[in-house]
Coordinates of C-alpha atoms in Angstrom, one line a residue:
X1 CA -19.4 -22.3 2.8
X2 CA -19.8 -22.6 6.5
X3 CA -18.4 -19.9 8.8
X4 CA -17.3 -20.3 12.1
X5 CA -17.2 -17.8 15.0
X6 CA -14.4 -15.6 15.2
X7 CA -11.7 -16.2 17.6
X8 CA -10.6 -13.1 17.7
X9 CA -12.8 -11.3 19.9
X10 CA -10.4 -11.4 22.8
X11 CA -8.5 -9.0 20.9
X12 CA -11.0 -6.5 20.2
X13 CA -10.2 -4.4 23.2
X14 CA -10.3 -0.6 22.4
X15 CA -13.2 0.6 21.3
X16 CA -13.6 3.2 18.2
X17 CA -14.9 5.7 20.6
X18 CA -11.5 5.7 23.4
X19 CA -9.1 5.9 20.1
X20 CA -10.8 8.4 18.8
X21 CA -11.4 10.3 22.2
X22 CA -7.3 10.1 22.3
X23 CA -6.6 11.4 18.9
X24 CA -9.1 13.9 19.3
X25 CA -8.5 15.0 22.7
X26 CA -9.0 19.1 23.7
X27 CA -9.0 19.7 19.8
X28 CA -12.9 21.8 19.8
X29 CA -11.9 22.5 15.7
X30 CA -11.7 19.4 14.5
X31 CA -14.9 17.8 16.9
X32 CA -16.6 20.6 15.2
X33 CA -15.4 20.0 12.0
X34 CA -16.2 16.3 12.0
X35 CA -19.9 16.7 13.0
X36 CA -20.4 19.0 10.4
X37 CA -18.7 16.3 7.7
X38 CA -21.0 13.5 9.3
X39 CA -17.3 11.2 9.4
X40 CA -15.5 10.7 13.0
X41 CA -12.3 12.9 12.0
X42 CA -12.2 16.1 9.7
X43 CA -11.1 13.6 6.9
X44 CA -13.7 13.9 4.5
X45 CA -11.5 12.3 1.5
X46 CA -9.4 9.6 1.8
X47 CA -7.3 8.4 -1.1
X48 CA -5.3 5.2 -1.1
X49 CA -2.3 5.3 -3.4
X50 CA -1.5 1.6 -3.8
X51 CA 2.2 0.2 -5.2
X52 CA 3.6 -2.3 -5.8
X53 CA 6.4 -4.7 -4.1
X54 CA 8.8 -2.5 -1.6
X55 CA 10.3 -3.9 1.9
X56 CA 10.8 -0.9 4.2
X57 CA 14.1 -1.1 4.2
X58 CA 14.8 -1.3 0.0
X59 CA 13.2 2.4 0.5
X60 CA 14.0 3.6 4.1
X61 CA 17.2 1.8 5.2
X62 CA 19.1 4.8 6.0
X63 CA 16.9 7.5 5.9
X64 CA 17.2 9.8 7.0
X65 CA 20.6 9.9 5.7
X66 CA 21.2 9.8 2.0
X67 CA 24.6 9.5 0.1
X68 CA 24.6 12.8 -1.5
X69 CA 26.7 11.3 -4.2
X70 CA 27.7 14.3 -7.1
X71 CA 25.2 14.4 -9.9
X72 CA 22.7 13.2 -8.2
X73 CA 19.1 15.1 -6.4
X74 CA 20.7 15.8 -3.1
X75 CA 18.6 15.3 0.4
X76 CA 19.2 17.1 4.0
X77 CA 17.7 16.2 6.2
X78 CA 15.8 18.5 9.5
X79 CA 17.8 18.1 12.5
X80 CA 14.7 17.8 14.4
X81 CA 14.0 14.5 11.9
X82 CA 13.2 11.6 14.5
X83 CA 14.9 8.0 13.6
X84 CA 13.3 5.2 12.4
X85 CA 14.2 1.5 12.9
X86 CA 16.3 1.5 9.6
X87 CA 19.8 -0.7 9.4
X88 CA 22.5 0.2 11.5
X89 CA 26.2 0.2 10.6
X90 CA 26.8 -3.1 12.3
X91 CA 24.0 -4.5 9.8
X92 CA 25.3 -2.7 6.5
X93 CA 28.7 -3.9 7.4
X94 CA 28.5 -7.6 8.8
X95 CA 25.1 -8.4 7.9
X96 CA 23.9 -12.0 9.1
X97 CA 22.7 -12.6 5.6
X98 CA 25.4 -14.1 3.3
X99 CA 25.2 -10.8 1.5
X100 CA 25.6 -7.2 2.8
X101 CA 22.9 -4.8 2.4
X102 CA 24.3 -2.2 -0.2
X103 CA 23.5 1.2 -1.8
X104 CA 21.3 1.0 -5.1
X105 CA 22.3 4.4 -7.1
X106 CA 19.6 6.5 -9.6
X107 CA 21.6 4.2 -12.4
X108 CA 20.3 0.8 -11.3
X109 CA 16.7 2.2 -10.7
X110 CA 15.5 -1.1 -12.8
X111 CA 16.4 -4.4 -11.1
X112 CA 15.6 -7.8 -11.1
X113 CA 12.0 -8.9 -9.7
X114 CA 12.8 -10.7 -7.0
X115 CA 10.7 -14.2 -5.0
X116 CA 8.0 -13.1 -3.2
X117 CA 6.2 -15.8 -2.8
X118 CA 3.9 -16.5 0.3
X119 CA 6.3 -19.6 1.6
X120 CA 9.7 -18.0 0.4
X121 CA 9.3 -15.3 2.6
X122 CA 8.7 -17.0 5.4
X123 CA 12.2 -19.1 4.2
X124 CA 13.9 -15.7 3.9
X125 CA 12.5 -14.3 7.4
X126 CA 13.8 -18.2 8.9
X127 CA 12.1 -17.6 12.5
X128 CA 12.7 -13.7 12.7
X129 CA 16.8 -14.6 11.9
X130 CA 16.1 -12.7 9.3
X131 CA 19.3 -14.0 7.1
X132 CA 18.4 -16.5 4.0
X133 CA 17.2 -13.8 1.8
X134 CA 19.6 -14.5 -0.6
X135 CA 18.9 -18.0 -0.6
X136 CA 14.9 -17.9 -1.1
X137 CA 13.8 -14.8 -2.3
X138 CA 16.7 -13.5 -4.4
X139 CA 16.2 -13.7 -7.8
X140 CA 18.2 -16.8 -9.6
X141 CA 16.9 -16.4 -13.3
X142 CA 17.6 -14.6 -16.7
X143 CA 21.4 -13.8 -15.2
X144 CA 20.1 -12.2 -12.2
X145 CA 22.5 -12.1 -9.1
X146 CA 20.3 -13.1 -6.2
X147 CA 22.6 -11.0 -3.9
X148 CA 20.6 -8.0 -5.8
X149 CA 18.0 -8.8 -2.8
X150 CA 20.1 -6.6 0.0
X151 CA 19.7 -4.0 -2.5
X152 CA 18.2 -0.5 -1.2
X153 CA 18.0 3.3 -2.5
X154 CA 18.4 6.4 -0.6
X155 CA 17.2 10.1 -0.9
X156 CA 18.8 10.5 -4.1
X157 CA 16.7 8.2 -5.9
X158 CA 13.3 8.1 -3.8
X159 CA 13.6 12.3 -3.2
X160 CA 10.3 12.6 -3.0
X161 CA 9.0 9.9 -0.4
X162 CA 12.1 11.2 1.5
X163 CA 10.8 14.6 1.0
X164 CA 7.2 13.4 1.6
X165 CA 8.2 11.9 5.1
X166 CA 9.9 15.5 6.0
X167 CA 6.8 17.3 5.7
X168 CA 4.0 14.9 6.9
X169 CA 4.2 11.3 8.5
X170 CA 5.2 7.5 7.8
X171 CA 5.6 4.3 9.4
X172 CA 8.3 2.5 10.2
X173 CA 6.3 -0.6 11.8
X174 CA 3.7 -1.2 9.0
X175 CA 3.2 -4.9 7.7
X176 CA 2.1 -6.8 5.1
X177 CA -1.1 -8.8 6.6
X178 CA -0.1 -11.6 5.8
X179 CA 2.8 -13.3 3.7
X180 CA 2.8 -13.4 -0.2
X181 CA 2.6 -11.4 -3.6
X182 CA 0.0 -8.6 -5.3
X183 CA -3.2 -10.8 -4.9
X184 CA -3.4 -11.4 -1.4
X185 CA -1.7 -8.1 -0.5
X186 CA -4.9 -6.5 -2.6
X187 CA -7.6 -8.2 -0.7
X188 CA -6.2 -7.8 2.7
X189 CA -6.4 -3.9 1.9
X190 CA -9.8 -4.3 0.6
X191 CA -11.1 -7.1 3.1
X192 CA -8.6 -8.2 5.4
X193 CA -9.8 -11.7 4.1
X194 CA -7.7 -14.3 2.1
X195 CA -9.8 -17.2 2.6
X196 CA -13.0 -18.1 1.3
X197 CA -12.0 -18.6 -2.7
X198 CA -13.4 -20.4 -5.5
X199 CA -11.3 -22.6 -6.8
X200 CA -10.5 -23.9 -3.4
X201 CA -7.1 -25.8 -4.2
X202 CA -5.4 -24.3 -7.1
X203 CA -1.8 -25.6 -7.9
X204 CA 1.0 -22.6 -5.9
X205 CA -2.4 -20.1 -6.1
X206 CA -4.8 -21.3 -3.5
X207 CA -4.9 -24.0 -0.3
X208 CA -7.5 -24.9 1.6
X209 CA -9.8 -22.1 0.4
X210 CA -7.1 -19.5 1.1
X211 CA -5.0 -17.4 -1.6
X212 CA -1.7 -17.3 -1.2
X213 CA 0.2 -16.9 -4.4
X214 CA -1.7 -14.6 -8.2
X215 CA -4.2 -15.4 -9.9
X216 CA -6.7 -13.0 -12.3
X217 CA -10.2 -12.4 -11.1
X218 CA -12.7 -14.3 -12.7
X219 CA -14.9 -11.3 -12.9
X220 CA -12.7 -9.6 -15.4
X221 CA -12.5 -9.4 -19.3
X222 CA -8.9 -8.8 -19.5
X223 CA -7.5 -11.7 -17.2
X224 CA -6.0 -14.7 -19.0
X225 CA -5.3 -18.3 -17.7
X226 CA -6.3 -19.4 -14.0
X227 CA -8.8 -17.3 -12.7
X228 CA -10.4 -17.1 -8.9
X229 CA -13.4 -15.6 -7.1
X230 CA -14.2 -14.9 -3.9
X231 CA -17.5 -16.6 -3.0
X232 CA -20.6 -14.2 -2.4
X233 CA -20.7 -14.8 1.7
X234 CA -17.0 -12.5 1.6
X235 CA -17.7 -8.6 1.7
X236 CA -15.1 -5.8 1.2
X237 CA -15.1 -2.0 2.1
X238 CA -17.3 -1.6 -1.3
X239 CA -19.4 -3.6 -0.2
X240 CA -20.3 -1.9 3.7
X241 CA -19.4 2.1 1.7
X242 CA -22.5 1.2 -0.5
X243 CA -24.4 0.4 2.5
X244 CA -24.2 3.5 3.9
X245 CA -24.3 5.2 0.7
X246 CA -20.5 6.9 1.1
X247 CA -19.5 7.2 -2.2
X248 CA -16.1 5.4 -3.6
X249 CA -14.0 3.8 -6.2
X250 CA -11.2 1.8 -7.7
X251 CA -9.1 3.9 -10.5
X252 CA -6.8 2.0 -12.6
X253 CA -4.4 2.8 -15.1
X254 CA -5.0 1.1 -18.3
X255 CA -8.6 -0.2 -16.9
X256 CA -10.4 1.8 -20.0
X257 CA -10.4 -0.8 -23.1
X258 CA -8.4 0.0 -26.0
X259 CA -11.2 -2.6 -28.2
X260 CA -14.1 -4.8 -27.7
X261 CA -13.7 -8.6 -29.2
X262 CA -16.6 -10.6 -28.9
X263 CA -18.5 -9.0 -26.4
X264 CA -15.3 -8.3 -24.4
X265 CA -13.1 -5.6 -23.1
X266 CA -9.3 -5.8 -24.8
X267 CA -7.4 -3.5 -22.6
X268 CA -4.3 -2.9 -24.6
X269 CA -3.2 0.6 -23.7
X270 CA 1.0 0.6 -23.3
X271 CA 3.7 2.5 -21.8
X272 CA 7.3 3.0 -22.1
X273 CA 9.9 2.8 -18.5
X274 CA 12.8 4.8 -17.8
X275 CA 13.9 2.0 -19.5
X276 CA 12.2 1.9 -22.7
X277 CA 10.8 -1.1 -22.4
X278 CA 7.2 -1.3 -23.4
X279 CA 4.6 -2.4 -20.3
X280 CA 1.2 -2.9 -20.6
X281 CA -0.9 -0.7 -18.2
X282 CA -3.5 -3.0 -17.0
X283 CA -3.0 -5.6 -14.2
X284 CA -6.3 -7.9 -13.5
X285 CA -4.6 -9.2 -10.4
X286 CA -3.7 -5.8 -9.2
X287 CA -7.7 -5.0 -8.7
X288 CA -8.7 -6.3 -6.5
X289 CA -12.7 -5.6 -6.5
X290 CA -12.6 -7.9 -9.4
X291 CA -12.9 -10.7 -7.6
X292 CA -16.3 -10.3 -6.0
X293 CA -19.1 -10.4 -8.0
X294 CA -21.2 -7.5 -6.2
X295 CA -18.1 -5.2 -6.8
X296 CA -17.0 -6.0 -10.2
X297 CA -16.7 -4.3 -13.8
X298 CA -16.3 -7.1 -16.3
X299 CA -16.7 -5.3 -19.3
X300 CA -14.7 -2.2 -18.1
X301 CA -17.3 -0.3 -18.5
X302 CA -17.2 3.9 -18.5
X303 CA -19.3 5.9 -16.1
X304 CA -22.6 7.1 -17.0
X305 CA -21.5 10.5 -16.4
X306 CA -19.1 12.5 -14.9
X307 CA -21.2 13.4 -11.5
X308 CA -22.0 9.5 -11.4
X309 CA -18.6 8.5 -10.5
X310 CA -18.2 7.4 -7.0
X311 CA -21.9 5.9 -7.3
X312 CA -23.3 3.1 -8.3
X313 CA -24.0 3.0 -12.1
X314 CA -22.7 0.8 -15.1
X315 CA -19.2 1.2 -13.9
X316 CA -19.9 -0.1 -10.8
X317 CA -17.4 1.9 -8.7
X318 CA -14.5 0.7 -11.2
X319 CA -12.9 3.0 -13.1
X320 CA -10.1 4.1 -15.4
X321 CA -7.3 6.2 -13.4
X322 CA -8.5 9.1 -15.9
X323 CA -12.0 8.9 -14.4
X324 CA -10.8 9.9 -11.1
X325 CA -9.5 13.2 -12.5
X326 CA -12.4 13.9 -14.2
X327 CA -14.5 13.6 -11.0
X328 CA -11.9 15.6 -8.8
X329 CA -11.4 18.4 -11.1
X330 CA -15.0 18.6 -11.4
X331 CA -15.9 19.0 -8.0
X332 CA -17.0 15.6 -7.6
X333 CA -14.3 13.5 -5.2
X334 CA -15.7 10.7 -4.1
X335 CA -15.5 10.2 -0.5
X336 CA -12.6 7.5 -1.0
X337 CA -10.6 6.8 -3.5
X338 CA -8.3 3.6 -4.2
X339 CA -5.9 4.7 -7.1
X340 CA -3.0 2.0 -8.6
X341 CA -0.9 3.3 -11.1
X342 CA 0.1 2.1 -14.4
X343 CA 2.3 -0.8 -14.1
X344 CA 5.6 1.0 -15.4
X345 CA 4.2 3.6 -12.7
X346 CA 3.5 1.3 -9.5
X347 CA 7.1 0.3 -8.6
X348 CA 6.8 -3.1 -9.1
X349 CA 10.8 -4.6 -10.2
X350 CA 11.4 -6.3 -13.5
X351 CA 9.2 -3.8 -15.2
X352 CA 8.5 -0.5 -12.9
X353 CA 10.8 0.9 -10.6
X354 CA 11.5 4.3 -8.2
X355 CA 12.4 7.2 -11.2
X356 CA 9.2 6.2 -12.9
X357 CA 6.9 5.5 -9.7
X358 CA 8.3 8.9 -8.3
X359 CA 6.8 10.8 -11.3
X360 CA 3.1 9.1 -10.8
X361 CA 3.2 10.0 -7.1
X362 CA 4.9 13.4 -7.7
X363 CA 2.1 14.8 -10.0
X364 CA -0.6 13.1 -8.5
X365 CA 0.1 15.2 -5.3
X366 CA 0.7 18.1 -7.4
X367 CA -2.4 18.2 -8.2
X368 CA -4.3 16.8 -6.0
X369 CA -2.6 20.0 -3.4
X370 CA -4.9 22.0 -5.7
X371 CA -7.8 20.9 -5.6
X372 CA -10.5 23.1 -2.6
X373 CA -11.2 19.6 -0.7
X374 CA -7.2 18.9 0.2
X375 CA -8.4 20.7 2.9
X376 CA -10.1 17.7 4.3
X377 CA -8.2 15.0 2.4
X378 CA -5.9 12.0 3.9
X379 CA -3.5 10.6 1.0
X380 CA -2.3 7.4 2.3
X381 CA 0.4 5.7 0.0
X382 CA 0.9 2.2 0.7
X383 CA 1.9 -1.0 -1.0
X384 CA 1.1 -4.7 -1.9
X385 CA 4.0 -6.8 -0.9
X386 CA 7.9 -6.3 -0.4
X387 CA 8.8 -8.2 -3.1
X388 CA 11.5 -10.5 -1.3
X389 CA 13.6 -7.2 -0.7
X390 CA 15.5 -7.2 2.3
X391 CA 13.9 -6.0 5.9
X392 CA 15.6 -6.4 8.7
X393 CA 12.5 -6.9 10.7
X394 CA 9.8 -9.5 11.7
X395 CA 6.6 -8.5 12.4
X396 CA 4.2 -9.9 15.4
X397 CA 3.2 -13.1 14.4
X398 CA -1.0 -12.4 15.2
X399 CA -2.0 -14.9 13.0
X400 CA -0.4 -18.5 13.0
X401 CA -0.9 -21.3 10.4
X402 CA 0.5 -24.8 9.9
X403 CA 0.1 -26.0 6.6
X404 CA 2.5 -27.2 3.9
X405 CA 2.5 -24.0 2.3
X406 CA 4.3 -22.5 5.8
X407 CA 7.5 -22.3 6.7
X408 CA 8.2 -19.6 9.3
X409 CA 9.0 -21.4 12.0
X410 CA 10.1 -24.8 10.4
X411 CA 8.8 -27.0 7.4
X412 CA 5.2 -26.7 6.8
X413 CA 5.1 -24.6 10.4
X414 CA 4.3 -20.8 11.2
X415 CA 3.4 -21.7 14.4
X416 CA -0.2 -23.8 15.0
X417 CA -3.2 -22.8 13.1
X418 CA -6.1 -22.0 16.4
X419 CA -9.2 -24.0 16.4
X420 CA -11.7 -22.6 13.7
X421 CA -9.1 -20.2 12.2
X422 CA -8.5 -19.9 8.3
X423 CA -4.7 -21.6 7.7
X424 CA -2.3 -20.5 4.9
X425 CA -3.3 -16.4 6.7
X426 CA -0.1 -16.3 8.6
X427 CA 1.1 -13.0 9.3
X428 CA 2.0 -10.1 9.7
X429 CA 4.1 -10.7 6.7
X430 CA 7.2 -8.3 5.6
X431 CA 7.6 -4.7 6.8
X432 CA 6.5 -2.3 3.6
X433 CA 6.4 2.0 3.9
X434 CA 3.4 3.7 4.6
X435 CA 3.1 7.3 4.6
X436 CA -0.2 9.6 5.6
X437 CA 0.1 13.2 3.0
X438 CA -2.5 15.2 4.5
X439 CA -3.1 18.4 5.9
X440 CA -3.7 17.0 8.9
X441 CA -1.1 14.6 9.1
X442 CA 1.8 15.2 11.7
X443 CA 4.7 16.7 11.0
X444 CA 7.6 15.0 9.8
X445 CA 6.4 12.5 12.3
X446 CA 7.5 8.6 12.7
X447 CA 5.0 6.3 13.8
X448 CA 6.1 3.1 16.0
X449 CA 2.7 1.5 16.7
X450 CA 2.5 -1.7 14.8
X451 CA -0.3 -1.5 11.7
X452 CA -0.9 -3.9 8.4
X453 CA -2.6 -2.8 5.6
X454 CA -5.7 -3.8 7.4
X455 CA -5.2 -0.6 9.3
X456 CA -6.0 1.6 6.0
X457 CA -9.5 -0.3 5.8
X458 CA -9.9 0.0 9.7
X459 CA -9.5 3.7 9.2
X460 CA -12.1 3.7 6.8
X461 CA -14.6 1.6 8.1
X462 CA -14.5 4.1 11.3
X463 CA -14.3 7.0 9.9
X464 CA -17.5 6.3 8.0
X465 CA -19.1 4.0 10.5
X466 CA -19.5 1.1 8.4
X467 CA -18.7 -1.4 10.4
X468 CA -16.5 -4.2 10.3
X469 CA -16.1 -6.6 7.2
X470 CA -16.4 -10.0 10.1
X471 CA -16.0 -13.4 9.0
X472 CA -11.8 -13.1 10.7
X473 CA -11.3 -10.2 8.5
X474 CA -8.0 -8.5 10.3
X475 CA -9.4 -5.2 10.5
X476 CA -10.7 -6.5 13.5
X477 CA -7.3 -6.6 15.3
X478 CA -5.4 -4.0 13.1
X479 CA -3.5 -1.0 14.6
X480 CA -4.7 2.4 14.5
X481 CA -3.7 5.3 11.9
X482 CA -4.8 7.8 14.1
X483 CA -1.1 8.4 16.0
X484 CA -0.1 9.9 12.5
X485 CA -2.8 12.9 12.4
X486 CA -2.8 15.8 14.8
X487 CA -6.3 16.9 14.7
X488 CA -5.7 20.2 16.1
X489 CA -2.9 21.9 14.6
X490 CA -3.5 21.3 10.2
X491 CA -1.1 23.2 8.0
X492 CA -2.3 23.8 4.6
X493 CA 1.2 24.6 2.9
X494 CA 1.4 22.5 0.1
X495 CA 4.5 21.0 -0.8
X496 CA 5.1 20.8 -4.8
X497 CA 7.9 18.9 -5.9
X498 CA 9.9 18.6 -10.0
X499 CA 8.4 14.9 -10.7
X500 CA 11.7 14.2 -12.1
X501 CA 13.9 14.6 -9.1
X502 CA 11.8 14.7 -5.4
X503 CA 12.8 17.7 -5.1
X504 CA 10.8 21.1 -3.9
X505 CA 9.8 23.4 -6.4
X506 CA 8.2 25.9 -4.8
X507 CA 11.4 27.8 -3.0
X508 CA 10.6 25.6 -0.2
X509 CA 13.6 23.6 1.3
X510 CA 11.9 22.1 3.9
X511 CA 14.2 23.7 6.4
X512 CA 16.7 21.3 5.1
X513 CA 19.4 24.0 4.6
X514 CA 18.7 25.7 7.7
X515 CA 19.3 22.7 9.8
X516 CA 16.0 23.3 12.1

């Protein structure tokens, strides 16, 4: 496939070394510390917690004030908590959509999945209106009220993430790189690269060499139906940490095969929701090294051994989400880490949702608090795609595409696709959370610089020195993480919390009560 020159360079203004030189400024420990970790902060571990299909406002609307309805996990907030660009009264009460925004109680944690498809959210977002949500990305099927869209919860039903934003820092102007569900939300955290696909045109999946709807990897046992593949000229962050030998992997609930038929993996493994429904763990199109061949783990297979996770063996950096433990807990943490829950874990509505995503990301920082290298650890929890919920916000338009597929700016229009740029790429898409858990991490700290989920590989790719993926990749333009880190001041207090309700269980109320 032939590649043309980027036409983004313009934008490439601020070198690694001047943000780094700000975020680093008059702070001799952590210079200190970095040389002697060979990366460019003192994060020697980073660990990506991916989920699944949240807007920003569905979790953050009103934080950080919360209901406090009886019965339910209360939350105070610090008085010293800064705002965040959540909805307003005006907005809650005489909301421009044809439905008010409204409160989502611990009952009615499992909802409807709503539209989140590339062009319906561009429909929904109607040139930065912001107001047909209810008419393209609520959910019309199996007796599901589309209104359920302005849905959101508060700090009695995400505690923790509340909590979590108390004690360290999140984003309140974080974006989706582009528009569009799991798949391309996947490889823009692993790439920053839709386009470049195998099949080129695949009915709703793929136009004009771009992805913009889910389809399973080809590379992958356990997919079923349409399958793509990104062709061998695309790299991802696997591809430039093996270069430099930085070790890594991909951990995946429900990725170890239950069976082998034929040759090939069966994965499966099954949970239970809050719900009791039964969900199967394993997602193809949620992993997203799966698609490139120099990345992939067809046959699911296990790790040689225990100290060979993170390298380059039979697994191929592709794990089971009980591999990671089992390489943590045995002093063997892999440099980064991308983790994705079990699907009745990841948050994703219709089969997931917050009680049972709050439990996964509750004990995972549990325990990963107790390991010796939190010390030097970044957690950044992020997620794949809003899922049509209500935001209130539209993102900067840095990418712009016209194609039949768009629809931002008018029929088949999200602006005009520039001379030699991928189309169907337009973004920023929807606003989603993003929160940095570290113990270097500001404290209870809002960030208002723009980032995408590009920004989480940027931050990798510098903090290694592995360069850039190219090829119109968005890392190349993405925001800095940096604002949310004070690299001179860490606290190493951890903050434990009951899996079951957010809230602290180690006698500390974050200050909540005291009203500091």
């Amino acid at each position: 496939m032939h590649r043309m020159q980027s036409p983004w360079a313009p934008f490439k203004k601020m070198t690694l070394a001047l943000a780094l030189g700000a975020a680093l400024n008059g702070s001799g420990i952590a210079a200190a510390y970095a040389a002697d970790q060979g990366t460019a902060t003192p994060i020697k571990h980073v660990i990506v917690i991916f989920q699944e299909n949240v807007s920003f406002d569905h979790y953050f609307a009103t934080y950080p004030h919360a209901a406090n309805p009886s019965g339910e996990p209360a939350f105070y907030a610090s008085r010293k908590t800064p705002s965040v660009n959540g909805l307003t009264d005006f907005m809650l009460n005489h909301n421009s959509n044809s439905a008010n925004p409204f409160r989502l109680d611990r009952s009615q944690a499992l909802t409807c999945d709503m539209d989140h498809d590339y062009t319906a959210e561009q429909q929904a977002a109607d040139a930065g209106l912001m107001d047909k949500f209810v008419e393209h990305t609520g959910a019309s099927y199996d007796s599901c009220d589309p209104k359920q869209v302005m849905g959101y919860y508060d700090g009695n039903t995400v505690t923790a993430l509340w909590n979590y934003a108390q004690r360290f820092a999140m984003s309140d102007n974080s974006y989706g790189t582009t528009f569009g569900p799991s798949t391309p939300g996947a490889l823009n955290l692993v790439s920053g690269q839709t386009h470049g696909v195998t099949p080129a045109n695949l009915s709703g999946v793929t136009t004009n060499g771009t992805v913009i709807s889910d389809a399973d990897p080809a590379y992958d046992d356990c997919s079923g139906g349409s399958t793509l593949a990104m062709d061998s000229a695309n790299k991802n962050i696997g591809d430039l940490l093996n270069g430099k030998g930085v070790t890594w992997g991909w951990f995946q609930g429900g990725f170890r095969p239950t069976a082998y038929s034929g040759g090939k993996a069966v994965c499966g493994a099954a949970s239970t929701n809050v719900g009791g429904s039964t969900v199967t763990d394993y997602s193809p199109h949620h992993e997203p090294f799966q698609y490139y061949a120099s990345t992939s783990n067809p046959h699911h297979l296990a790790p040689s051994s225990a100290d060979k996770i993170g390298y380059t063996d039979q697994a191929n950096h592709q794990y089971d989400l009980s591999d990671f433990w089992t390489a943590a807990e045995s002093g063997h943490l892999p440099a980064v880490s991308f983790l994705k829950a079990k699907k009745y874990q990841d948050g994703h509505a219709g089969y997931s949702d917050p009680l049972d995503e709050q439990t996964f990301l509750v004990e995972t920082l549990n325990r990963l608090q107790k390991l010796p290298e939190w010390k030097d650890t970044a957690v950044i929890v992020s997620y794949d795609d809003s899922d049509g919920w209500y935001d209130h916000v539209l993102g900067p338009i840095v990418n712009q595409s016209s194609d039949p597929a768009d629809a931002l700016s008018g029929p088949g229009s999200c602006g005009t696709t520039s001379p030699g740029a991928y189309p169907d790429r337009c973004g920023y898409g929807p606003r989603l959370p993003l929160l940095v858990m570290s113990p270097w991490a500001k404290v209870n700290f809002v960030d208002h610089q723009v980032s995408d989920q590009s920004s989480i590989l940027r931050f990798i790719e510098d903090n290694w020195g592995v360069g850039r993926i190219g090829d119109q990749s968005f890392d190349a333009m993405a925001g800095s993480l940096l604002n949310m880190f004070d690299f001179k001041r860490p606290h190493h207090a951890p903050l434990v919390l009951n899996p079951s309700t957010g809230q602290p269980l180690d006698g500390d109320d974050l200050m909540h009560k005291h009203g500091s």
